[in-house]
XYZ file of C-alpha atoms in Angstrom:
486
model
C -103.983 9.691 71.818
C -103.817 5.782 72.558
C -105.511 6.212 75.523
C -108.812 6.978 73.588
C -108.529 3.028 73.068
C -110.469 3.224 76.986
C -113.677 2.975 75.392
C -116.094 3.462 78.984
C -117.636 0.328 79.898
C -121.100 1.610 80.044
C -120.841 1.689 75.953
C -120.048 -2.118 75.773
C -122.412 -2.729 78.453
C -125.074 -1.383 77.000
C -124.686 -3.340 73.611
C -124.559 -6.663 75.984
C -127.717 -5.716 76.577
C -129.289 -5.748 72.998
C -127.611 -9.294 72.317
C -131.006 -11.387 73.243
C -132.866 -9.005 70.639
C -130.539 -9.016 67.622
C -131.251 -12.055 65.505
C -128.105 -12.064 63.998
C -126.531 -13.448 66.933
C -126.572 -17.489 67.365
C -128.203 -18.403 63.956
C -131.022 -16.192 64.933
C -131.803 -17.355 68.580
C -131.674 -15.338 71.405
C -129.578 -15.480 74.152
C -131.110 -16.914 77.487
C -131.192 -14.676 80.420
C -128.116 -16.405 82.437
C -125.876 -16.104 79.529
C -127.015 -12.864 78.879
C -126.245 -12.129 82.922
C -122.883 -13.644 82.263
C -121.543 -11.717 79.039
C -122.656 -8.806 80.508
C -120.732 -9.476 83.545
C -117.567 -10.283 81.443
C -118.076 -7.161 79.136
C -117.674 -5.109 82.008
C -115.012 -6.465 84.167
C -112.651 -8.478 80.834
C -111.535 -4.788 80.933
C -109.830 -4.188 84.096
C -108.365 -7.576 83.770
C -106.809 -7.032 80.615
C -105.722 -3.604 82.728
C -104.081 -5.776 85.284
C -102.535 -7.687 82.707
C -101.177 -4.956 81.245
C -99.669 -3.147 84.197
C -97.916 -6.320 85.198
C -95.782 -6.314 81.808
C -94.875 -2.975 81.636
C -90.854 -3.955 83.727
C -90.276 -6.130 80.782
C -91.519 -4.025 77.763
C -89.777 -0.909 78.995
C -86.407 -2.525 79.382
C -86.591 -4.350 76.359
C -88.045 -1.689 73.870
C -87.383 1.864 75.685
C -90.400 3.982 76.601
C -91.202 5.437 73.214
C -90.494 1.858 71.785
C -92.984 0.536 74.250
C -95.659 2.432 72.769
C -95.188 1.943 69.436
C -94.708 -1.525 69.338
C -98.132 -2.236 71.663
C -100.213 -0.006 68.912
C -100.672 -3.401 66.977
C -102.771 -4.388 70.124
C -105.267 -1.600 69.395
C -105.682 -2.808 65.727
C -106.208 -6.734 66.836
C -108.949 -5.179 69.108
C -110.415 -2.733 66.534
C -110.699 -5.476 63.946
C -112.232 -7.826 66.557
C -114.947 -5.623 67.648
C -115.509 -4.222 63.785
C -116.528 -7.500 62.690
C -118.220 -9.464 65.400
C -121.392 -7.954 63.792
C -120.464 -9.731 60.659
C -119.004 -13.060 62.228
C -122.121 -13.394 64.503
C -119.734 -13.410 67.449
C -120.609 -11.435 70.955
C -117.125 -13.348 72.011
C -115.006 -11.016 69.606
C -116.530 -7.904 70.932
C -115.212 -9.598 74.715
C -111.494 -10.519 73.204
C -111.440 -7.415 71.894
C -112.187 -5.220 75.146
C -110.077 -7.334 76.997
C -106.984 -6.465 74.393
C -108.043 -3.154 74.707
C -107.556 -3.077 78.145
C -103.878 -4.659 78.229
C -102.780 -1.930 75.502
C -104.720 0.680 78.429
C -102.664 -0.945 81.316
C -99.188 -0.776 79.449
C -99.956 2.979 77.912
C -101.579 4.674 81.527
C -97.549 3.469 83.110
C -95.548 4.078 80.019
C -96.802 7.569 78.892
C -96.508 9.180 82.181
C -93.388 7.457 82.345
C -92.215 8.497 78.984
C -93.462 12.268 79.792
C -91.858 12.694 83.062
C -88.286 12.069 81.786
C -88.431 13.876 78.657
C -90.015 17.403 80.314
C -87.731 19.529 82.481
C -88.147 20.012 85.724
C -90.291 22.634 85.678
C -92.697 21.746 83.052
C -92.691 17.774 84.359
C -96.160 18.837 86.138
C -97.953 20.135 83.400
C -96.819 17.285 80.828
C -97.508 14.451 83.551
C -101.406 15.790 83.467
C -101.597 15.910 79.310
C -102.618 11.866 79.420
C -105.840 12.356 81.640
C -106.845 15.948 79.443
C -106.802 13.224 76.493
C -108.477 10.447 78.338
C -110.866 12.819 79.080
C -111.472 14.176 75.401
C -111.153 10.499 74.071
C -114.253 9.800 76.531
C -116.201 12.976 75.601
C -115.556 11.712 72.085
C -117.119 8.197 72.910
C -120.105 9.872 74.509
C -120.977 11.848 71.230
C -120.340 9.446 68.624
C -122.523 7.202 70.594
C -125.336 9.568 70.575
C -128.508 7.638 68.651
C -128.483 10.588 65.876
C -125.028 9.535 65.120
C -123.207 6.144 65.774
C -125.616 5.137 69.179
C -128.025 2.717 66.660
C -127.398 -1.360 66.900
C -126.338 -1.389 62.932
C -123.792 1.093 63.447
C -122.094 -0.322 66.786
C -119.375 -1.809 65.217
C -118.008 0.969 63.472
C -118.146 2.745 66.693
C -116.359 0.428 68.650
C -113.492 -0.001 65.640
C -113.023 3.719 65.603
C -110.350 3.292 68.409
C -108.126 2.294 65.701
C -107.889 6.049 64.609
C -106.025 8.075 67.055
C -103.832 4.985 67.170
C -102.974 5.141 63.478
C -102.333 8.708 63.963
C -99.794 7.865 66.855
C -98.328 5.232 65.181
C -97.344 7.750 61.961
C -96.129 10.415 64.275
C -94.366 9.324 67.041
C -91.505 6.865 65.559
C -90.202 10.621 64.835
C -89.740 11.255 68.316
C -86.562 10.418 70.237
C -86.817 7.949 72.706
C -86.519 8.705 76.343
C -83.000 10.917 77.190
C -82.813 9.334 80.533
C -83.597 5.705 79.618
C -80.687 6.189 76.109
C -77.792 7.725 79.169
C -78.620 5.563 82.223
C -79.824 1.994 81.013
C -78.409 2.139 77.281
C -75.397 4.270 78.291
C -75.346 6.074 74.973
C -74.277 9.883 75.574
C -74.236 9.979 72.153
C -78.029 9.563 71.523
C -78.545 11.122 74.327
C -77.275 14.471 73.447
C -79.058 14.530 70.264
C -82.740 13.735 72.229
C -82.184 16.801 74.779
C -81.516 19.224 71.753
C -84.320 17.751 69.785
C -86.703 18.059 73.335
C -84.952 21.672 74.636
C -84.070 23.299 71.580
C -82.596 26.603 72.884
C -81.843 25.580 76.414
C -78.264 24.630 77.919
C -78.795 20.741 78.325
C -75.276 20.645 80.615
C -76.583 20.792 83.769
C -79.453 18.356 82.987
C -76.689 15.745 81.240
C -74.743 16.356 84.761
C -77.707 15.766 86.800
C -78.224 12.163 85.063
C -74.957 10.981 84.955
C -74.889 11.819 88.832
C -77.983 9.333 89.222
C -75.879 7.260 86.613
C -72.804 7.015 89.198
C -75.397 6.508 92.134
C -76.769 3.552 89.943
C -73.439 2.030 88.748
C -73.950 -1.082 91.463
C -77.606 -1.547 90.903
C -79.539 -3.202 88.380
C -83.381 -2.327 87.504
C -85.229 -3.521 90.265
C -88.066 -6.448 90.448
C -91.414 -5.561 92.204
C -90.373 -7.933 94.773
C -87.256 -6.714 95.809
C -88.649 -3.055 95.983
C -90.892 -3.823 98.277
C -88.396 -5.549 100.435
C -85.681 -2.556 99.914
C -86.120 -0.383 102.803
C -84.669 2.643 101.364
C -87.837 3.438 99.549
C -90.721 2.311 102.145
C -92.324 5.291 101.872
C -92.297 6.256 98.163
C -93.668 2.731 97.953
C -96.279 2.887 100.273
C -97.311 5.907 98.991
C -97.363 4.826 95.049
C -99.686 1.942 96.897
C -102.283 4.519 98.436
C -102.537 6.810 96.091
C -103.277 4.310 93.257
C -105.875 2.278 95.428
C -107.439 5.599 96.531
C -107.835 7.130 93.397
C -110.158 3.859 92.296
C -111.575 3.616 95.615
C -112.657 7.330 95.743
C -116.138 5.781 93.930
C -115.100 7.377 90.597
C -116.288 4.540 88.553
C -118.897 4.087 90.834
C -120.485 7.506 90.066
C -120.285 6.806 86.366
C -122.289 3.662 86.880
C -125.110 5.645 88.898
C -125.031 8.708 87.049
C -128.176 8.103 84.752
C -129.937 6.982 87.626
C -129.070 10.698 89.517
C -130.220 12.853 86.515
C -133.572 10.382 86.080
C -134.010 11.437 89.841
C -133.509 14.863 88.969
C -136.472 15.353 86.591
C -134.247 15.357 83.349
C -136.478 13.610 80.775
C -135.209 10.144 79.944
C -134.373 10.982 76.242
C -132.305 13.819 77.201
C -129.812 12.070 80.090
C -127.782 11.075 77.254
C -127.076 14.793 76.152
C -126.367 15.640 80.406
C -124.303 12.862 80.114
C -122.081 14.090 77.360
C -122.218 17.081 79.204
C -120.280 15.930 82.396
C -117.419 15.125 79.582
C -117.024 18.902 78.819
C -116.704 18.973 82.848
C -114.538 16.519 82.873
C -112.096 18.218 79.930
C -112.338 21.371 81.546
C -111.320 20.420 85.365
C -108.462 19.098 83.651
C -107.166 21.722 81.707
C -107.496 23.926 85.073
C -105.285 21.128 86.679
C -102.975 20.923 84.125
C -102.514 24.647 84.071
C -101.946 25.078 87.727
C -99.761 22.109 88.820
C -96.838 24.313 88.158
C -98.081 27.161 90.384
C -100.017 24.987 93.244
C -97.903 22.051 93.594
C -98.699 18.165 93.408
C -99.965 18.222 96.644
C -102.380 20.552 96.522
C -104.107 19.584 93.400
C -104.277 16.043 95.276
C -105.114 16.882 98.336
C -107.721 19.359 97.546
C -109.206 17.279 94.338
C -109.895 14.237 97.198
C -111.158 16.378 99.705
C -113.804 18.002 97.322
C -114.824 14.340 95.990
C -115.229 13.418 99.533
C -117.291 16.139 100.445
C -119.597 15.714 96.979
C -119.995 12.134 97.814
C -121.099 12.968 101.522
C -123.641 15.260 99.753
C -124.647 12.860 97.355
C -125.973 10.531 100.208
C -127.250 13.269 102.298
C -129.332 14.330 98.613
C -130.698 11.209 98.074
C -132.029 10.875 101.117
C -133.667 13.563 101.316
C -134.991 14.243 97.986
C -138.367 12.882 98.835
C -138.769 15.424 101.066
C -136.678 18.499 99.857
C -137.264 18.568 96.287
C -134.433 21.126 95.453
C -132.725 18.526 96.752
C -132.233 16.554 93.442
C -130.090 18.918 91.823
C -127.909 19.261 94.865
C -127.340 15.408 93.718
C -126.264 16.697 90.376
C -123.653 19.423 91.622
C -122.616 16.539 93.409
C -121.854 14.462 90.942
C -120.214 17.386 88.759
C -118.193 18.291 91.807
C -117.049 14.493 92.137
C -115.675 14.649 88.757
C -114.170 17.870 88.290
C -112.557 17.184 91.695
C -111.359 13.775 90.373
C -110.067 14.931 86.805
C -108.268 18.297 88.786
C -105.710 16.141 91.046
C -106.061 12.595 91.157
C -106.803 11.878 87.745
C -103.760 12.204 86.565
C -101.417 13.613 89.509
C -100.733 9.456 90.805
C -99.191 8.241 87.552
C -96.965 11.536 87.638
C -95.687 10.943 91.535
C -94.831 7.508 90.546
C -92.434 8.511 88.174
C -91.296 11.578 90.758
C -90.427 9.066 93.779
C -88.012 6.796 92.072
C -85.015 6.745 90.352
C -84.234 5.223 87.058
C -83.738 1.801 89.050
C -86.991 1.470 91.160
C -89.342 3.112 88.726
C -90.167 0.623 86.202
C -91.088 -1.597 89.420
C -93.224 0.603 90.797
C -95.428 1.324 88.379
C -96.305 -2.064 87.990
C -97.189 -2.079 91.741
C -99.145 1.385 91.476
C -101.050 0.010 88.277
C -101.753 -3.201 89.063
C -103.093 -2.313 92.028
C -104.941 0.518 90.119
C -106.588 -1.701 87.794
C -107.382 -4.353 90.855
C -108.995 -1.816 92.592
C -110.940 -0.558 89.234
C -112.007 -4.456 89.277
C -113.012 -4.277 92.430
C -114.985 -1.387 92.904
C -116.864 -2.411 89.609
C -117.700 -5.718 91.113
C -118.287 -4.866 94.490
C -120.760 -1.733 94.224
C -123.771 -3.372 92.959
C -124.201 -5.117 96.054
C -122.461 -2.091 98.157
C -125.647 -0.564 96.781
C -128.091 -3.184 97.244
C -127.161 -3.756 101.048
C -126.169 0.228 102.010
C -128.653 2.047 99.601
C -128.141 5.867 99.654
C -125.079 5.512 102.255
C -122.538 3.413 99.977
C -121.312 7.195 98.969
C -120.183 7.512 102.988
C -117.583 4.547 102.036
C -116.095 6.775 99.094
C -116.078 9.746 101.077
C -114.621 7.836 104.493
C -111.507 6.719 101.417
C -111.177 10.465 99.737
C -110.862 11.976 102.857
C -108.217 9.645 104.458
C -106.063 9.718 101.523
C -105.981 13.217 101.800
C -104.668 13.423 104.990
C -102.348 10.781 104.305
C -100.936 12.674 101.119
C -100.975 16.111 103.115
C -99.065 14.638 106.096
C -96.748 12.186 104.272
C -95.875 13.128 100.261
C -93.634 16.156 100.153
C -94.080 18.644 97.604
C -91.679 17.541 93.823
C -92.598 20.191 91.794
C -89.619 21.955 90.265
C -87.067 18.877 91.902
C -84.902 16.386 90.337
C -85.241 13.395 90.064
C -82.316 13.017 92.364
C -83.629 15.780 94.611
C -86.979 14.324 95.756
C -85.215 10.800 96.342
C -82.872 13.179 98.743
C -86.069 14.433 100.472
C -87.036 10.805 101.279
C -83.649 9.933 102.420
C -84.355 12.623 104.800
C -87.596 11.771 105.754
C -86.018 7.960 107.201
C -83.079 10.080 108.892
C -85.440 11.543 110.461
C -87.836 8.381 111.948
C -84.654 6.774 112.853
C -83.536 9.522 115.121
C -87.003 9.641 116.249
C -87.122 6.008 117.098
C -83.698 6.148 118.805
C -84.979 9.445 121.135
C -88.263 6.721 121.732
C -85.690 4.106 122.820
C -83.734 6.280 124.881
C -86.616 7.621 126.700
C -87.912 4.219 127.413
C -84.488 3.052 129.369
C -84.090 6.136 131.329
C -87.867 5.177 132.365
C -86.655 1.729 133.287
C -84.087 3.271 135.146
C -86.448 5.134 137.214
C -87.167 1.509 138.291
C -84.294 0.082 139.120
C -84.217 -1.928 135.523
C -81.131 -0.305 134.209
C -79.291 1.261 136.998
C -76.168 1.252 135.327
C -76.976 1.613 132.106
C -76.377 4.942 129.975
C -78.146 6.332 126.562
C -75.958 9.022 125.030
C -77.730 10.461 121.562
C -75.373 12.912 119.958
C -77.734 15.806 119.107
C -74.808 17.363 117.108
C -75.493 14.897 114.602
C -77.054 16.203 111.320
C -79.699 14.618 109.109
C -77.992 14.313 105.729
């Protein structure tokens, strides 16, 4: 429920907008057109920075407070912001309404790494998929939610705006009454705290009926495989060559799930349906509509992890945003001409976010947690979110000129980035669903084996062709073949 404190931008934005015509503001003087340019500019972005922000704590917080301490104690963020926003209309202050986004987005940068975090070591293996998509079907109704209380008929009028953007503080409170009842992470209480004790009493309370032995087994195993090694910094796991690959993919995952043009779609999407002959009074209704899209692709995701795999939903949720994003240029191009054309631009834009909110919504933040054991994985998701949230930046910043300069082919760049991080996740990331945690690290362990015997076969090759010139006449290469990959 915190993450309904991701108010979308285009909300804040849009009020931005009305500052130069609400007297209130500046002892009743409007706000000249730079300064206007400029709040509107830091309205937008403050977000992702406070994202970034956010992300880049998350190490710390976890290993001081736990994962379910993490997000309790960061709740008070959420009410700073609330009470900000609430009563900027009353203090005559645009600024507070900036603070308090920016808040809002460190409290979205901690929550998007700790909840998946907190979700993937509480679930079993074989329900780790479906819990590990739960966060985006909420995003997803906390937008939806945004989108109708900001309707004009019910909170969308300028008197009302600050009760709207307060109302964050809601869900929050509700969090904040029910989940101190929860126990706090099983995993983080046996292999950081070391306390079987507390530990056995948070499987029964999250398993009820089930035989927690094995599972208690499994984590003292990546307990004894831990006993030398102390939670990781980002810097030396990306210097630790042991995890190269779970690394590099956490890092294209996260940047392609930004970079697919998400955001960018959001931005444009009024613009699409105006195109499409939908009366200008009415876009706000299809607007709220793509929310009930974007709830339902999830729910099919969330559903079917289980069955399809990780993998799939990924590689199949980029592919179809690629291919919606190559018709989305190809539409606008030719809508002039074709005039069917325009609502091919719409199932575009439906397709880009149902593929987004099946796979790689949610599926990145649940693979970071899969990759890396209890060590690494605090590290990486402050690489994979802070990268995440740069990216978010970046796009945000970038596409208003990637627009200006490319016109109706800036989609080709989104679709050139779906498409290659599909391949890359379809060739590289193996398939975690029903693994431990211990398991899938296994499966990478493999995966080096495997490139190092490769690379030794490369080297041998390459003397016995110097030897066919007289380089290495002497010279022998034996490669035991009997040796096995572990």
């Amino acid at each position: 429920m915190e993450e309904w404190a991701k108010i979308p931008a285009t909300v804040c934005a849009n009020l931005v907008k009305t500052y130069s015509n609400l007297e209130f503001f500046r002892n009743g003087t409007g706000l000249s057109a730079e300064t206007l340019t400029l709040m509107y500019s830091l309205t937008v972005s403050v977000f992702a920075i406070g994202g970034l922000l956010g992300s880049l704590i998350v190490g710390v917080l976890v290993s001081r407070f736990g994962r379910k301490g993490t997000v309790v104690n960061t709740t008070v963020l959420v009410f700073l912001a609330g009470s900000l926003m609430g009563f900027s209309r009353m203090c005559g202050s645009p600024e507070m309404v900036i603070i308090g986004r920016f808040i809002t987005g460190i409290h979205s940068g901690i929550s998007l790494s700790v909840v998946p975090m907190y979700l993937g070591e509480i679930a079993p293996k074989n329900l780790r998929g479906f819990l590990g998509l739960v966060p985006s079907i909420f995003i997803g109704t906390g937008v939806f939610t945004a989108q109708i209380l900001g309707l004009h008929e019910l909170l969308g009028k300028e008197e009302y705006w600050p009760l709207f953007l307060s109302v964050v503080v809601v869900p929050t409170f509700i969090q904040l009454m029910l989940l101190p009842w929860f126990p706090e992470s099983p995993r983080y209480l046996l292999i950081e705290k070391n306390n079987v004790h507390a530990t056995i009493t948070a499987l029964k309370w999250y398993r009820a009926k089930c035989d927690i032995q094995a599972e208690i087994e499994e984590m003292q195993e990546e307990q004894r495989s831990l006993s030398s090694v102390e939670t990781l910094s980002v810097w030396k796991l990306l210097l630790d060559d042991s995890v190269r690959w779970q690394v590099l993919s956490v890092v294209v995952i996260n940047i392609g799930m930004q970079l697919s043009g998400i955001d960018a779609i959001w931005f444009y999407t009024n613009d699409i349906f105006e195109n499409a002959g939908i009366p200008a009074p009415e876009i706000q209704y299809t607007t709220a509509g793509t929310g009930v899209i974007e709830i339902i692709a999830g729910l099919v995701g969330c559903f079917t992890i289980e069955k399809l795999g990780r993998r799939h939903l990924m590689v199949g949720g980029f592919t179809m945003m690629g291919v919606c994003s190559s018709g989305i240029t190809l539409a606008l191009i030719l809508q002039t001409q074709i005039s069917f054309m325009r609502y091919i631009s719409v199932c575009c834009v439906v397709g880009i976010i149902a593929g987004f909110c099946i796979g790689p919504a949610g599926v990145p933040f649940l693979i970071t947690a899969e990759l890396f054991k209890q060590s690494h994985r605090p590290a990486a998701y402050i690489i994979g979110g802070s990268l995440n949230w740069l990216s978010n930046f970046t796009v945000g910043f970038v596409f208003p000129f990637l627009q200006m300069s490319a016109g109706s082919y800036c989609y080709l760049v989104f679709a050139a980035v779906c498409f290659a991080v599909a391949v890359y996740v379809y060739v590289v990331i193996p398939e975690t669903k029903n693994k431990t945690f211990m398991e899938i690290s296994r499966m990478f362990s493999r995966k080096e084996a495997v490139l190092e015997i490769q690379g030794l076969i490369h080297d041998q090759l390459k003397l016995q062709k110097m030897n066919g010139y007289g380089g290495l006449e002497h010279t022998s290469l034996e490669f035991d073949s009997s040796s096995s990959v572990p």
